[in-house]
Protein backbone atom coordinates (compact mmCIF):
# COMPACT_ATOMS: atom_id res chain seq x y z
CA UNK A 1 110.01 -26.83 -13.47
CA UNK A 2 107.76 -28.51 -11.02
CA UNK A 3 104.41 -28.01 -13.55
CA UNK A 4 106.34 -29.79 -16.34
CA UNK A 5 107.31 -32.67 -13.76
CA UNK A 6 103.61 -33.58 -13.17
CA UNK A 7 103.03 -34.12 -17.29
CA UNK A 8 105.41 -37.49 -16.48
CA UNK A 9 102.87 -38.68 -13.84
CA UNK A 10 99.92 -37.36 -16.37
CA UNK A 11 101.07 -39.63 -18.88
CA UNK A 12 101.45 -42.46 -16.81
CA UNK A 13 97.93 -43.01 -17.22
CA UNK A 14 97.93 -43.08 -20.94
CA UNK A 15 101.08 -45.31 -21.23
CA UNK A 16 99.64 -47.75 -18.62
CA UNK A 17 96.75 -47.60 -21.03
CA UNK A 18 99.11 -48.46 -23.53
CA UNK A 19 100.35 -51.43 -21.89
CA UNK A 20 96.75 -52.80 -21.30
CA UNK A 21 95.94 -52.43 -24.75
CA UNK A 22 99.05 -54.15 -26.08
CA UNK A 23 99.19 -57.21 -23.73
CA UNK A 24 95.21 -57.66 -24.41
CA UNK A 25 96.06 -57.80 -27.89
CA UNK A 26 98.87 -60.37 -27.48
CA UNK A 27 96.68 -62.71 -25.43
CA UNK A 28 93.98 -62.32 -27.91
CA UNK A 29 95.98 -63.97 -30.57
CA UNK A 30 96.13 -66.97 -29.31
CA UNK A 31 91.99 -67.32 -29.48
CA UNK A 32 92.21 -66.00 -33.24
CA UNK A 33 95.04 -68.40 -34.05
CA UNK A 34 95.92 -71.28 -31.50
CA UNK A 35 99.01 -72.41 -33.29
CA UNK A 36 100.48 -68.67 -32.48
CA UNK A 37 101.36 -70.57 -29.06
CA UNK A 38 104.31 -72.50 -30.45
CA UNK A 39 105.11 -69.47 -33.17
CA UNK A 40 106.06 -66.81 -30.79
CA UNK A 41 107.18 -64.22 -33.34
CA UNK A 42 103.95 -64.45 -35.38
CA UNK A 43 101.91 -63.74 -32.28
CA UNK A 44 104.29 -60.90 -31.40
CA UNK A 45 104.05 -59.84 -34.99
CA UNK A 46 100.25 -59.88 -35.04
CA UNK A 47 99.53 -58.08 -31.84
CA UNK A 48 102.19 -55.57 -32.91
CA UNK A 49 100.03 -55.06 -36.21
CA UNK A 50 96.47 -54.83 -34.19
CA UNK A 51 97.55 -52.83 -30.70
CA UNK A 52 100.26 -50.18 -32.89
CA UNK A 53 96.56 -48.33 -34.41
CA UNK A 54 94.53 -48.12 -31.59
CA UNK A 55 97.66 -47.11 -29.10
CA UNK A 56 98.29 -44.49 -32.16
CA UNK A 57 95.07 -43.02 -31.94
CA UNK A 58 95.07 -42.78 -28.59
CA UNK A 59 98.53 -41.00 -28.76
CA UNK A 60 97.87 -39.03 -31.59
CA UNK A 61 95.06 -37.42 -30.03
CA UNK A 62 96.66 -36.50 -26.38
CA UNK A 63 99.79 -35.40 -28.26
CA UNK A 64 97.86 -32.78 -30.62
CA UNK A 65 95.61 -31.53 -27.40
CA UNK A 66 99.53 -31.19 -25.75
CA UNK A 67 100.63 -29.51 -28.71
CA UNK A 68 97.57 -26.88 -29.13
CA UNK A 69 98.26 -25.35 -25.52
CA UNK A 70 101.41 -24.52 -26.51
CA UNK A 71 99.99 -21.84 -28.72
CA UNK A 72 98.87 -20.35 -25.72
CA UNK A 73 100.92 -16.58 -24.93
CA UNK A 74 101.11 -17.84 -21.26
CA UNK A 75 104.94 -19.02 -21.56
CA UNK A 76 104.23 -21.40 -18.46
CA UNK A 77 101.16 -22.75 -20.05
CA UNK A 78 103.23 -23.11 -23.72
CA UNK A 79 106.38 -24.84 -22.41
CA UNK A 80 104.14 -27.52 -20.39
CA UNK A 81 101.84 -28.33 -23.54
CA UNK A 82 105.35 -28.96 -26.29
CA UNK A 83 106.98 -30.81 -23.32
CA UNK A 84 104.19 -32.64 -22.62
CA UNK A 85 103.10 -33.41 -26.42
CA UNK A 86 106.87 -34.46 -26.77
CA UNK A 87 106.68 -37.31 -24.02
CA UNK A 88 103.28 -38.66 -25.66
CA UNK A 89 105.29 -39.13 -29.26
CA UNK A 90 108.04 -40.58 -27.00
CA UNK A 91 106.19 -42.58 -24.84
CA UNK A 92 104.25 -44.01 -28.28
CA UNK A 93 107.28 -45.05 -29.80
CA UNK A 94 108.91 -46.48 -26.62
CA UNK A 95 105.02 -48.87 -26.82
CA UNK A 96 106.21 -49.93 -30.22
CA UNK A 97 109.93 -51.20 -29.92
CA UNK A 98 110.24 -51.34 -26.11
CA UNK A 99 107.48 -52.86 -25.10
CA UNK A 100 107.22 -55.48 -27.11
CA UNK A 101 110.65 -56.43 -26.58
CA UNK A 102 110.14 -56.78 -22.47
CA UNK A 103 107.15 -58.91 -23.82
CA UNK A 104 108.93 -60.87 -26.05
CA UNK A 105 111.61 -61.39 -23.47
CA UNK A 106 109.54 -62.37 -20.76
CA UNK A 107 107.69 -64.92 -23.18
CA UNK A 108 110.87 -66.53 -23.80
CA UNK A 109 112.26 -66.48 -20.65
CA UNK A 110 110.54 -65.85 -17.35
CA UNK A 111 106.89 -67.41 -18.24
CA UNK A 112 108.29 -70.97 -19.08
CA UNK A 113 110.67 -71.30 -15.51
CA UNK A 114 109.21 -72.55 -12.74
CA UNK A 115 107.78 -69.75 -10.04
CA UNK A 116 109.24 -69.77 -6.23
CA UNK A 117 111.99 -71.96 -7.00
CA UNK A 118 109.96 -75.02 -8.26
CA UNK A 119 107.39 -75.10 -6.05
CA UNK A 120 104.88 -74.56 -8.68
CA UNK A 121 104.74 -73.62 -12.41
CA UNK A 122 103.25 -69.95 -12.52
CA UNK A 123 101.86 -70.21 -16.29
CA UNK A 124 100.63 -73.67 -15.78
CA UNK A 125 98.55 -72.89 -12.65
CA UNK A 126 96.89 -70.04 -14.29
CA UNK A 127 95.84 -72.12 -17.34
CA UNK A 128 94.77 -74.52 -14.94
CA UNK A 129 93.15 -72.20 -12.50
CA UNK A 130 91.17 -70.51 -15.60
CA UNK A 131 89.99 -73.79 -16.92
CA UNK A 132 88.46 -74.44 -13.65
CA UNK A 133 86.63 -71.32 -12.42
CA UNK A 134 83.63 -70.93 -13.82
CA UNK A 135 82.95 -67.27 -15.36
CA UNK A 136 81.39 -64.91 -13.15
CA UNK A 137 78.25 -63.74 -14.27
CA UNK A 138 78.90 -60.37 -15.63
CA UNK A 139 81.72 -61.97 -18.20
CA UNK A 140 79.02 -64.61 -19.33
CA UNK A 141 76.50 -61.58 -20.11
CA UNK A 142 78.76 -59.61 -22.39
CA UNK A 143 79.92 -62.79 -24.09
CA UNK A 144 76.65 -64.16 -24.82
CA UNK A 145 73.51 -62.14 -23.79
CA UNK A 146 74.96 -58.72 -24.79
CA UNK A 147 76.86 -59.43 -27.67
CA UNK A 148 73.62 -61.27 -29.14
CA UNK A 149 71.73 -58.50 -28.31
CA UNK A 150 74.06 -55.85 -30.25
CA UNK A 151 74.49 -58.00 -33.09
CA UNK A 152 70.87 -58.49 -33.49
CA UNK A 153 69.79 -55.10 -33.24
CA UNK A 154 72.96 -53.17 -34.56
CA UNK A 155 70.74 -51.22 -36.86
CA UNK A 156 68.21 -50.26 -34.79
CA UNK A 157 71.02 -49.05 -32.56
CA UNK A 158 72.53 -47.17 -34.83
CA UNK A 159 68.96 -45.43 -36.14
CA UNK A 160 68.36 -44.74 -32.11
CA UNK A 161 71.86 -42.60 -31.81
CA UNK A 162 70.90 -40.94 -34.84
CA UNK A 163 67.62 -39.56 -33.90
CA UNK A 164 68.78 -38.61 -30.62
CA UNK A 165 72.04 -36.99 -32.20
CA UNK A 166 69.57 -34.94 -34.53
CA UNK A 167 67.45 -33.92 -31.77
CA UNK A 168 70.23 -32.79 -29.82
CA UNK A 169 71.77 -30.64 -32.24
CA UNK A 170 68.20 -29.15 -33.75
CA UNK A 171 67.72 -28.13 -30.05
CA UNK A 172 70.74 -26.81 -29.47
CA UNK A 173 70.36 -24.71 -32.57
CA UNK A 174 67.37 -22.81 -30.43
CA UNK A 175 69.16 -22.38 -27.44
CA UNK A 176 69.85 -18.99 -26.28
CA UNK A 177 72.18 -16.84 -23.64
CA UNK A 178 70.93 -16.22 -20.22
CA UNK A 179 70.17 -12.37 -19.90
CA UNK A 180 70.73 -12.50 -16.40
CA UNK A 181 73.60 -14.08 -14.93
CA UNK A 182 72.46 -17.42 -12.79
CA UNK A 183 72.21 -17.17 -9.29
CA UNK A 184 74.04 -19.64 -6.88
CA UNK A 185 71.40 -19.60 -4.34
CA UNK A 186 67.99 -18.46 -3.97
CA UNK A 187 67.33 -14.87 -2.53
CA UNK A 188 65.23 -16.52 -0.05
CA UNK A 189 68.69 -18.41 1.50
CA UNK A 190 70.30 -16.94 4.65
CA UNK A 191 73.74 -16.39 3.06
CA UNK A 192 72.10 -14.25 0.24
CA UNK A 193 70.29 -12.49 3.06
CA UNK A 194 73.44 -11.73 4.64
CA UNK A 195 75.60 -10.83 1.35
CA UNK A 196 73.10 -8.34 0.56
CA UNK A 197 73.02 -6.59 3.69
CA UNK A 198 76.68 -6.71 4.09
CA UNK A 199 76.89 -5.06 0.99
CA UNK A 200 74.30 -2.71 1.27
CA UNK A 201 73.90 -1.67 4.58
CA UNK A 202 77.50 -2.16 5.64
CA UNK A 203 80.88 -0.22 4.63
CA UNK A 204 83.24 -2.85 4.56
CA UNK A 205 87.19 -3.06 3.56
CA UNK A 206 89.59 -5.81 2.25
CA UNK A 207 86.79 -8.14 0.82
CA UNK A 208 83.03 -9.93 1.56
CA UNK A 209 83.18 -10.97 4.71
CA UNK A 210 85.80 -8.48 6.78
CA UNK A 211 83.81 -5.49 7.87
CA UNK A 212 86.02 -2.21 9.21
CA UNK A 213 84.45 -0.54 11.89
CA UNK A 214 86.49 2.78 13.13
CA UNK A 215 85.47 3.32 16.84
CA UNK A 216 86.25 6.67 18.24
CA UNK A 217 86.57 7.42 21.88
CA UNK A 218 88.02 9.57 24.36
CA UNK A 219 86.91 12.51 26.86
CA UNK A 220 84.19 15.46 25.84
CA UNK A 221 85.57 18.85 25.67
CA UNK A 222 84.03 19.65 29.00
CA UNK A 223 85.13 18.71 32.74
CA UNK A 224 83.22 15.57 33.80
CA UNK A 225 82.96 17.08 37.08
């Protein structure tokens, strides 16, 4: 039905994920081995070996949250999670044959023509266009400044999320239930002045704010005149 046609547009996300993580991966290879540029199968080979785990992760994870609703008794609620956990193991295996084979394609054939009928060569401007710009200023802190930093202090790093994670969980330990259930607003506020008179001092029908008042009119039993 119409709740099992909005898990397509739900996964979108992830598979569009997907597709960022592969095609990162396949321009990476050419700064971990330059001569991947003329070998275009080795490139596709190693990005396919690199981007396959961390898209299966990703996959595996969404697809078992999927799959654990549809334990639920709620039929609706069942049939969405299985339909839904089957079009992440579908959508993972389209990421590892498809995919790469529009890459692959587009590699071989699209890339290297020229762009707007010759008017320009679309993967030579952008090399050339790259080699030009300078990098903004955010890209040249997490390349040098930040990646220094987390190098250099990767163990003290590591010992800080550790005593915070032990902290956390030795005061969560001591954390108790509320005895009293929290209140929205303070009793003080002008709509909790108002709910409590309405439903004290009122008789009211059909829900918070509708208030049924009977009025009852007509002549007295005796002659006006």
């Amino acid at each position: 039905g119409t709740f099992h046609i909005m898990a397509i547009f739900l996964l979108l996300g992830v598979g569009v994920d997907d597709v960022f993580v592969f095609n990162n991966h396949f321009d990476a290879a050419l700064q971990m081995h330059p001569g991947y540029k003329e070998d275009r199968w080795a490139r596709l080979s190693w990005t396919w070996k690199h981007s396959a785990l961390a898209m299966g992760v990703t996959s595996l994870t969404t697809s078992v949250s999927f799959f654990l609703s549809g334990t639920s008794s709620f039929p609706g609620i069942s049939s969405f999670g299985i339909f839904a956990g089957c079009l992440c193991v579908v959508m993972y295996l389209s990421m590892l044959f498809f995919w790469p084979a529009v890459v692959a394609f587009n590699e071989a054939i699209f890339k290297q023509k020229p762009f707007l009928f010759g008017l320009f060569n679309k993967a030579e401007a952008e090399e050339a266009a790259a080699e030009e710009t300078p990098k903004p200023i955010l890209v040249r802190f997490f390349e040098d400044s930040f990646s220094y930093f987390i190098l250099k202090f990767r163990i003290g790093i590591l010992l800080a999320f550790v005593a915070v994670s032990i902290f956390m969980f030795v005061k969560l330990g001591g954390m108790v239930a509320a005895k009293e259930e929290p209140a929205l607003l303070p009793d003080s506020h002008p709509i909790m002045q108002y709910k409590e008179v309405m439903s004290e001092k009122m008789a009211r029908g059909g829900g918070q704010f509708n208030t049924k008042v009977d009025l009852v009119f007509g002549f007295d039993h005796e002659p006006l005149d």
